[in-house]
mmCIF file of C-alpha atoms in Angstrom:
data_model
loop_
_atom_site.group_PDB
_atom_site.id
_atom_site.type_symbol
_atom_site.label_atom_id
_atom_site.label_comp_id
_atom_site.label_asym_id
_atom_site.label_seq_id
_atom_site.Cartn_x
_atom_site.Cartn_y
_atom_site.Cartn_z
ATOM 1 C CA MET A 79 4.755 2.638 17.539
ATOM 2 C CA GLU A 80 4.956 4.287 14.093
ATOM 3 C CA LYS A 81 4.207 7.894 14.158
ATOM 4 C CA LEU A 82 1.570 8.801 11.636
ATOM 5 C CA VAL A 83 2.226 12.664 11.472
ATOM 6 C CA GLU A 84 4.957 15.078 12.085
ATOM 7 C CA VAL A 85 4.260 18.523 13.706
ATOM 8 C CA SER A 86 5.911 21.730 12.694
ATOM 9 C CA ASP A 87 6.569 22.720 16.366
ATOM 10 C CA GLN A 88 5.912 20.755 19.631
ATOM 11 C CA VAL A 89 4.928 24.194 21.247
ATOM 12 C CA VAL A 90 2.136 26.359 20.112
ATOM 13 C CA ARG A 91 3.794 29.996 20.471
ATOM 14 C CA ILE A 92 1.131 32.685 20.930
ATOM 15 C CA ASP A 93 2.289 36.269 20.522
ATOM 16 C CA PHE A 94 0.064 37.618 23.277
ATOM 17 C CA VAL A 95 -1.396 41.113 23.344
ATOM 18 C CA LEU A 96 -4.090 41.690 25.967
ATOM 19 C CA GLY A 97 -7.818 41.909 24.835
ATOM 20 C CA THR A 98 -6.787 40.876 21.291
ATOM 21 C CA LYS A 99 -7.343 37.865 19.295
ATOM 22 C CA ARG A 100 -4.188 36.140 18.458
ATOM 23 C CA ARG A 101 -3.356 33.344 16.011
ATOM 24 C CA ALA A 102 -0.639 30.538 15.531
ATOM 25 C CA THR A 103 0.005 28.013 12.688
ATOM 26 C CA VAL A 104 0.766 24.752 13.230
ATOM 27 C CA ARG A 105 1.514 22.316 10.314
ATOM 28 C CA LEU A 106 0.814 18.385 10.301
ATOM 29 C CA ARG A 107 2.709 16.475 7.695
ATOM 30 C CA SER A 108 1.647 12.901 7.006
ATOM 31 C CA LEU A 109 4.553 10.373 7.339
ATOM 32 C CA CYS A 110 2.339 7.757 5.561
ATOM 33 C CA ALA A 111 2.647 6.942 2.011
ATOM 34 C CA THR A 112 -0.109 4.243 1.698
ATOM 35 C CA ALA A 113 -3.027 5.708 3.523
ATOM 36 C CA SER A 114 -4.694 8.981 4.696
ATOM 37 C CA ILE A 115 -4.330 10.121 8.155
ATOM 38 C CA ALA A 116 -7.506 11.296 10.146
ATOM 39 C CA PHE A 117 -6.985 13.947 12.739
ATOM 40 C CA LYS A 118 -8.793 15.602 15.689
ATOM 41 C CA ILE A 119 -7.491 18.547 17.790
ATOM 42 C CA GLN A 120 -8.418 18.747 21.391
ATOM 43 C CA THR A 121 -7.583 21.534 23.945
ATOM 44 C CA SER A 122 -7.538 21.548 27.825
ATOM 45 C CA SER A 123 -8.851 25.386 27.531
ATOM 46 C CA PRO A 124 -11.864 25.252 24.929
ATOM 47 C CA HIS A 125 -13.068 28.598 26.756
ATOM 48 C CA LYS A 126 -9.742 30.222 25.364
ATOM 49 C CA PHE A 127 -8.818 28.693 22.300
ATOM 50 C CA LEU A 128 -10.452 27.737 18.849
ATOM 51 C CA VAL A 129 -8.996 25.521 16.199
ATOM 52 C CA ASN A 130 -9.584 25.649 12.639
ATOM 53 C CA PRO A 131 -9.964 23.084 11.348
ATOM 54 C CA PRO A 132 -10.543 21.022 14.412
ATOM 55 C CA THR A 133 -10.530 17.727 12.396
ATOM 56 C CA GLY A 134 -9.600 16.765 8.925
ATOM 57 C CA LEU A 135 -7.795 14.257 6.721
ATOM 58 C CA ILE A 136 -4.345 14.412 5.524
ATOM 59 C CA PRO A 137 -3.605 12.626 1.885
ATOM 60 C CA PRO A 138 -0.562 10.235 1.855
ATOM 61 C CA LEU A 139 2.676 12.382 2.416
ATOM 62 C CA SER A 140 0.852 15.543 2.353
ATOM 63 C CA GLN A 141 0.499 18.322 4.993
ATOM 64 C CA SER A 142 -2.438 20.209 6.483
ATOM 65 C CA THR A 143 -2.290 23.632 8.328
ATOM 66 C CA LEU A 144 -4.055 24.409 11.325
ATOM 67 C CA GLN A 145 -4.841 27.908 12.851
ATOM 68 C CA ILE A 146 -4.690 28.030 16.764
ATOM 69 C CA ILE A 147 -6.998 31.022 17.746
ATOM 70 C CA LEU A 148 -6.686 32.537 21.174
ATOM 71 C CA LYS A 149 -9.804 34.478 22.108
ATOM 72 C CA PRO A 150 -9.283 38.191 23.303
ATOM 73 C CA GLN A 151 -8.095 37.499 26.903
ATOM 74 C CA PRO A 152 -8.976 40.253 29.601
ATOM 75 C CA GLN A 153 -5.852 39.372 31.847
ATOM 76 C CA ILE A 154 -2.245 38.712 31.505
ATOM 77 C CA PRO A 155 -1.482 34.926 31.453
ATOM 78 C CA SER A 156 -0.839 33.622 34.983
ATOM 79 C CA SER A 157 2.372 31.877 33.769
ATOM 80 C CA PHE A 158 4.387 32.841 30.732
ATOM 81 C CA PRO A 159 6.251 31.981 28.616
ATOM 82 C CA ARG A 160 5.318 28.345 29.162
ATOM 83 C CA SER A 161 1.658 27.948 30.138
ATOM 84 C CA ALA A 162 0.973 25.395 32.645
ATOM 85 C CA ALA A 163 -2.689 24.946 32.413
ATOM 86 C CA ASP A 164 -2.792 25.154 28.606
ATOM 87 C CA ARG A 165 -2.320 22.299 26.110
ATOM 88 C CA PHE A 166 -3.481 20.580 22.978
ATOM 89 C CA LEU A 167 -3.739 16.993 22.166
ATOM 90 C CA ILE A 168 -3.540 15.914 18.383
ATOM 91 C CA ARG A 169 -5.461 12.648 17.770
ATOM 92 C CA THR A 170 -4.644 10.571 14.572
ATOM 93 C CA VAL A 171 -5.510 7.287 12.901
ATOM 94 C CA ARG A 172 -4.847 5.600 9.662
ATOM 95 C CA VAL A 173 -7.663 5.580 7.198
ATOM 96 C CA GLY A 174 -7.527 3.153 4.377
ATOM 97 C CA THR A 175 -7.547 4.831 0.775
ATOM 98 C CA ALA A 176 -10.919 3.192 -0.365
ATOM 99 C CA GLU A 177 -12.598 4.800 2.966
ATOM 100 C CA ALA A 178 -10.894 8.151 2.781
ATOM 101 C CA ALA A 179 -13.584 9.683 0.511
ATOM 102 C CA THR A 180 -16.362 8.587 2.858
ATOM 103 C CA THR A 181 -14.766 9.123 6.416
ATOM 104 C CA ASN A 182 -16.023 11.807 8.586
ATOM 105 C CA PRO A 183 -13.332 12.575 11.336
ATOM 106 C CA ASP A 184 -15.787 14.087 13.579
ATOM 107 C CA THR A 185 -17.603 10.388 13.730
ATOM 108 C CA ILE A 186 -14.242 8.453 14.557
ATOM 109 C CA THR A 187 -14.184 7.206 18.108
ATOM 110 C CA SER A 188 -11.073 5.045 18.034
ATOM 111 C CA TRP A 189 -7.829 6.931 17.612
ATOM 112 C CA THR A 190 -4.492 5.084 17.640
ATOM 113 C CA HIS A 191 -1.814 7.748 18.013
ATOM 114 C CA ASP A 192 -1.761 11.039 20.297
ATOM 115 C CA ILE A 193 0.847 13.906 19.939
ATOM 116 C CA LYS A 194 0.825 16.398 22.878
ATOM 117 C CA LEU A 195 1.568 20.107 22.261
ATOM 118 C CA LYS A 196 2.456 22.554 24.807
ATOM 119 C CA VAL A 197 1.603 26.231 24.865
ATOM 120 C CA ALA A 198 3.782 29.219 25.350
ATOM 121 C CA PHE A 199 2.823 33.066 25.405
ATOM 122 C CA VAL A 200 5.434 35.170 24.038
ATOM 123 C CA GLY A 201 6.096 38.477 22.232
ATOM 124 C CA PRO A 202 6.953 42.067 22.836
ATOM 125 C CA PHE A 203 3.672 42.797 24.815
ATOM 126 C CA LEU A 204 4.572 40.332 27.554
ATOM 127 C CA LEU A 205 8.360 41.284 27.584
ATOM 128 C CA ARG A 206 7.559 44.799 28.264
ATOM 129 C CA HIS A 207 5.063 43.734 31.040
ATOM 130 C CA ALA A 208 7.900 41.555 32.728
ATOM 131 C CA VAL A 209 10.273 44.483 32.320
ATOM 132 C CA ASN A 210 7.790 47.025 33.520
ATOM 133 C CA ASN A 211 7.289 44.844 36.713
ATOM 134 C CA GLY A 212 10.971 44.470 37.405
ATOM 135 C CA ASP A 213 10.618 40.711 36.866
ATOM 136 C CA ARG A 214 14.025 39.639 36.015
ATOM 137 C CA ASN A 215 13.216 36.060 36.168
ATOM 138 C CA ALA A 216 10.451 36.352 33.777
ATOM 139 C CA VAL A 217 12.442 38.361 31.134
ATOM 140 C CA LYS A 218 15.231 35.855 31.503
ATOM 141 C CA SER A 219 12.807 33.024 30.828
ATOM 142 C CA MET A 220 11.449 34.887 27.670
ATOM 143 C CA VAL A 221 14.711 35.745 26.255
ATOM 144 C CA LYS A 222 15.813 32.160 26.582
ATOM 145 C CA PHE A 223 12.688 30.693 25.121
ATOM 146 C CA GLN A 224 12.252 33.335 22.462
ATOM 147 C CA ARG A 225 15.910 34.051 21.473
ATOM 148 C CA THR A 226 15.376 36.526 18.905
ATOM 149 C CA ILE A 227 12.660 38.642 20.644
ATOM 150 C CA LEU A 228 15.240 41.412 21.394
ATOM 151 C CA THR A 229 17.076 41.684 18.144
ATOM 152 C CA GLU A 230 13.758 41.582 16.186
ATOM 153 C CA LEU A 231 12.173 44.874 18.037
ATOM 154 C CA SER A 232 11.907 47.737 15.939
ATOM 155 C CA THR A 233 14.084 50.761 16.971
ATOM 156 C CA ARG A 234 10.945 52.737 18.745
ATOM 157 C CA GLU A 235 10.190 49.381 20.514
ATOM 158 C CA ALA A 236 13.771 48.866 21.700
ATOM 159 C CA GLU A 237 14.001 52.397 22.972
ATOM 160 C CA SER A 238 10.889 52.330 24.585
ATOM 161 C CA LEU A 239 11.900 49.298 26.535
ATOM 162 C CA TYR A 240 15.140 50.694 27.371
ATOM 163 C CA ARG A 241 13.339 53.775 28.944
ATOM 164 C CA VAL A 242 10.951 51.456 30.862
ATOM 165 C CA ALA A 243 13.966 49.320 32.004
ATOM 166 C CA ASN A 244 16.037 52.475 33.072
ATOM 167 C CA ARG A 245 13.252 53.770 35.641
ATOM 168 C CA LEU A 246 13.452 50.488 37.606
ATOM 169 C CA ASP A 247 14.998 50.073 41.231
ATOM 170 C CA ASN A 248 16.803 47.118 39.597
ATOM 171 C CA SER A 249 17.671 48.741 36.508
ATOM 172 C CA VAL A 250 21.292 47.886 36.494
ATOM 173 C CA ASP A 251 20.698 44.318 36.435
ATOM 174 C CA MET A 252 17.637 44.558 34.264
ATOM 175 C CA LEU A 253 19.632 46.578 31.635
ATOM 176 C CA SER A 254 22.602 44.231 31.814
ATOM 177 C CA LEU A 255 20.334 41.168 31.043
ATOM 178 C CA LEU A 256 18.683 42.987 28.070
ATOM 179 C CA PHE A 257 21.937 44.312 26.565
ATOM 180 C CA GLY A 258 23.461 40.816 26.941
ATOM 181 C CA ALA A 259 20.507 39.097 25.346
ATOM 182 C CA GLY A 260 20.680 41.464 22.209
ATOM 183 C CA LEU A 261 19.020 44.508 23.179
ATOM 184 C CA LYS A 262 20.128 47.201 20.613
ATOM 185 C CA VAL A 263 19.486 51.046 21.085
ATOM 186 C CA GLU A 264 20.853 53.876 19.284
ATOM 187 C CA SER A 265 23.818 55.106 21.090
ATOM 188 C CA THR A 266 23.134 52.760 24.242
ATOM 189 C CA ALA A 267 26.083 53.213 25.980
ATOM 190 C CA GLY A 268 25.746 56.972 25.469
ATOM 191 C CA SER A 269 22.385 56.934 26.671
ATOM 192 C CA CYS A 270 23.440 55.259 29.681
ATOM 193 C CA LEU A 271 26.041 57.825 30.395
ATOM 194 C CA GLU A 272 23.714 60.693 29.707
ATOM 195 C CA GLU A 273 21.585 59.493 32.464
ATOM 196 C CA SER A 274 24.468 58.632 34.803
ATOM 197 C CA THR A 275 23.176 61.273 37.080
ATOM 198 C CA ARG A 276 20.776 58.724 38.265
ATOM 199 C CA TRP A 277 23.454 56.785 39.791
ATOM 200 C CA ALA A 278 24.887 59.839 41.470
ATOM 201 C CA GLU A 279 23.566 58.505 45.057
ATOM 202 C CA LYS A 280 26.233 55.634 44.331
ATOM 203 C CA GLY A 281 28.957 57.658 43.317
ATOM 204 C CA TRP A 282 29.487 56.205 39.983
ATOM 205 C CA SER A 283 31.869 57.738 37.425
ATOM 206 C CA GLU A 284 31.325 57.088 33.710
ATOM 207 C CA LEU A 285 33.401 54.286 33.999
ATOM 208 C CA HIS A 286 31.476 52.767 36.840
ATOM 209 C CA VAL A 287 28.214 52.893 34.700
ATOM 210 C CA ALA A 288 29.782 51.651 31.507
ATOM 211 C CA VAL A 289 31.036 48.580 33.484
ATOM 212 C CA ALA A 290 28.008 48.031 35.178
ATOM 213 C CA PHE A 291 26.120 47.463 31.899
ATOM 214 C CA ASP A 292 29.159 45.312 30.728
ATOM 215 C CA GLN A 293 29.835 47.957 27.738
ATOM 216 C CA THR A 294 33.374 46.854 26.862
ATOM 217 C CA ASP A 295 33.091 49.366 23.694
ATOM 218 C CA GLU A 296 32.228 52.231 26.049
ATOM 219 C CA VAL A 297 34.930 51.309 28.660
ATOM 220 C CA SER A 298 37.612 51.241 25.650
ATOM 221 C CA ARG A 299 36.304 54.386 24.305
ATOM 222 C CA LEU A 300 36.474 56.209 27.776
ATOM 223 C CA ILE A 301 39.954 54.761 28.174
ATOM 224 C CA LYS A 302 41.002 56.045 24.909
ATOM 225 C CA MET A 303 39.673 59.584 25.525
ATOM 226 C CA GLY A 304 42.099 59.967 28.518
ATOM 227 C CA GLU A 305 39.932 58.857 31.288
ATOM 228 C CA HIS A 306 43.073 57.387 33.042
ATOM 229 C CA GLY A 307 42.402 59.658 36.075
ATOM 230 C CA THR A 308 39.233 57.987 36.810
ATOM 231 C CA LEU A 309 40.626 54.368 36.435
ATOM 232 C CA ASP A 310 40.889 54.040 40.040
ATOM 233 C CA CYS A 311 38.072 56.436 41.235
ATOM 234 C CA LYS A 312 35.879 54.996 43.916
ATOM 235 C CA ASP A 313 31.959 54.970 44.409
ATOM 236 C CA SER A 314 30.436 55.366 47.849
ATOM 237 C CA GLU A 315 31.320 51.698 48.799
ATOM 238 C CA GLY A 316 34.944 52.188 47.815
ATOM 239 C CA ARG A 317 34.581 50.162 44.643
ATOM 240 C CA THR A 318 36.586 50.860 41.664
ATOM 241 C CA PRO A 319 35.396 50.263 38.124
ATOM 242 C CA LEU A 320 37.840 47.090 37.995
ATOM 243 C CA TYR A 321 36.525 46.008 41.292
ATOM 244 C CA LEU A 322 32.883 46.272 40.173
ATOM 245 C CA ALA A 323 33.650 44.672 36.873
ATOM 246 C CA ALA A 324 35.270 41.768 38.814
ATOM 247 C CA SER A 325 32.564 41.254 41.108
ATOM 248 C CA LYS A 326 29.982 40.968 38.259
ATOM 249 C CA GLY A 327 32.197 38.478 36.469
ATOM 250 C CA TYR A 328 32.938 40.741 33.476
ATOM 251 C CA GLU A 329 36.421 39.404 32.640
ATOM 252 C CA ARG A 330 36.561 41.664 29.436
ATOM 253 C CA CYS A 331 36.143 44.795 31.383
ATOM 254 C CA VAL A 332 38.780 43.723 33.979
ATOM 255 C CA LYS A 333 41.022 42.990 31.489
ATOM 256 C CA LEU A 334 40.637 46.245 29.516
ATOM 257 C CA LEU A 335 40.844 48.418 32.916
ATOM 258 C CA ALA A 336 44.277 46.381 34.232
ATOM 259 C CA GLY A 337 45.770 46.832 30.789
ATOM 260 C CA ALA A 338 45.177 50.717 30.907
ATOM 261 C CA GLY A 339 46.900 50.701 34.343
ATOM 262 C CA ALA A 340 44.054 50.210 36.865
ATOM 263 C CA ASN A 341 45.030 49.072 40.258
ATOM 264 C CA VAL A 342 44.071 45.425 40.534
ATOM 265 C CA ASP A 343 44.644 45.563 44.367
ATOM 266 C CA ALA A 344 42.416 48.607 44.895
ATOM 267 C CA LYS A 345 40.759 48.115 48.613
ATOM 268 C CA ARG A 346 36.914 48.578 49.021
ATOM 269 C CA ASN A 347 35.844 50.567 52.035
ATOM 270 C CA ASP A 348 35.854 47.319 54.035
ATOM 271 C CA GLY A 349 39.310 46.340 52.747
ATOM 272 C CA CYS A 350 38.265 43.750 50.315
ATOM 273 C CA THR A 351 40.322 43.746 47.231
ATOM 274 C CA ALA A 352 38.633 42.194 43.870
ATOM 275 C CA LEU A 353 40.784 39.174 44.239
ATOM 276 C CA TYR A 354 39.639 38.778 48.017
ATOM 277 C CA ARG A 355 35.886 38.847 46.754
ATOM 278 C CA ALA A 356 36.445 36.422 43.855
ATOM 279 C CA ALA A 357 38.318 33.919 46.073
ATOM 280 C CA ALA A 358 35.577 34.388 48.769
ATOM 281 C CA LYS A 359 32.773 33.577 46.207
ATOM 282 C CA GLY A 360 34.818 30.589 44.798
ATOM 283 C CA ASN A 361 35.156 32.239 41.369
ATOM 284 C CA ARG A 362 38.042 30.168 40.000
ATOM 285 C CA ARG A 363 37.772 31.808 36.542
ATOM 286 C CA MET A 364 38.103 35.444 37.899
ATOM 287 C CA VAL A 365 40.783 34.353 40.423
ATOM 288 C CA LYS A 366 42.925 33.097 37.750
ATOM 289 C CA VAL A 367 42.230 36.348 35.654
ATOM 290 C CA LEU A 368 43.295 38.668 38.418
ATOM 291 C CA VAL A 369 46.183 36.710 39.333
ATOM 292 C CA ASP A 370 47.331 36.642 35.697
ATOM 293 C CA LEU A 371 46.972 40.372 35.859
ATOM 294 C CA GLY A 372 49.324 40.713 38.675
ATOM 295 C CA ALA A 373 46.782 40.665 41.652
ATOM 296 C CA ASP A 374 48.621 39.852 45.175
ATOM 297 C CA PRO A 375 46.764 37.038 46.756
ATOM 298 C CA SER A 376 48.665 37.758 50.132
ATOM 299 C CA VAL A 377 47.268 41.275 50.697
ATOM 300 C CA VAL A 378 45.442 41.662 53.923
ATOM 301 C CA ALA A 379 41.795 42.354 52.973
ATOM 302 C CA ASP A 380 39.556 42.075 56.024
ATOM 303 C CA ASP A 381 39.246 42.703 59.661
ATOM 304 C CA ARG A 382 40.417 39.352 60.544
ATOM 305 C CA ASN A 383 43.785 39.875 59.019
ATOM 306 C CA ARG A 384 42.892 37.446 56.204
ATOM 307 C CA SER A 385 44.213 37.581 52.448
ATOM 308 C CA ALA A 386 42.548 36.238 49.299
ATOM 309 C CA ILE A 387 44.446 33.004 50.130
ATOM 310 C CA ASP A 388 43.290 32.612 53.777
ATOM 311 C CA VAL A 389 39.548 33.259 52.961
ATOM 312 C CA ALA A 390 39.642 30.612 50.062
ATOM 313 C CA ARG A 391 41.050 28.172 52.548
ATOM 314 C CA ASP A 392 38.416 29.047 54.968
ATOM 315 C CA GLU A 393 35.563 28.857 52.502
ATOM 316 C CA GLY A 394 36.808 25.239 51.442
ATOM 317 C CA TYR A 395 37.848 26.376 47.986
ATOM 318 C CA VAL A 396 41.565 25.170 48.529
ATOM 319 C CA SER A 397 42.820 22.428 50.551
ATOM 320 C CA ARG A 398 44.388 23.175 53.958
#
């Protein structure tokens, strides 16, 4: 069936702030050159949303701008960014040129075309809420849905978000996600290192901290500063920076460290090497990187006298 109008976005994006009226703009463009288009907007949540105007007429090949207004909300949305409960329906019908001047869309009872719009709650307020709760999945969904959210933060907002994330129990994973998605903080890596005492219980060196956040520039800087003596230093679990990088899948960090002379066959406290761990996880890309860097697949690396080759075979990653 022929479309009568085109919408600017199939998703109504609300920059949510608790207890504050928020607005979003939706544009309707007529695709009809011979008649006006009447429209009516319906919402599944009339107690939460207003639409201005809720009805109207669009002249041929013209457009109309709507304001979707979210009333001040006393609670955080139960789901975000996508809202499972909230949606809009745009109903449209062709109106003849002769009837357009006297047509009142409020009195129309027969609509011929419907367009469904979803609702998404986005913005820095909800991002900070998710980070503050340590909800990595929610943060990941937000940055995937609103790709520029982190790069558009002001310097103050970015630094505040960094401080919130750095206080979490899962701060390493959270900050790694944020940095990877575009969070920029003045001297980010340096700030991480200044607070490296927070990781003292892990026994992490500066290289461990830089690697944990996949900060390749900082890894390069530390190497150039002559940190070769710490290339193979081990944390409380016996992990070297290279082992940590390999376990997280950070190929560039692995290559930088190996290129500087780090031992690719260094063993963790339980005897595992980086290659053994990559093989046990079936991480073929990392296995290839490590082998290309000279890692020995025959090194015995567990209490069952198995090497990386053995564990890969036992886990079904290579044929017997």
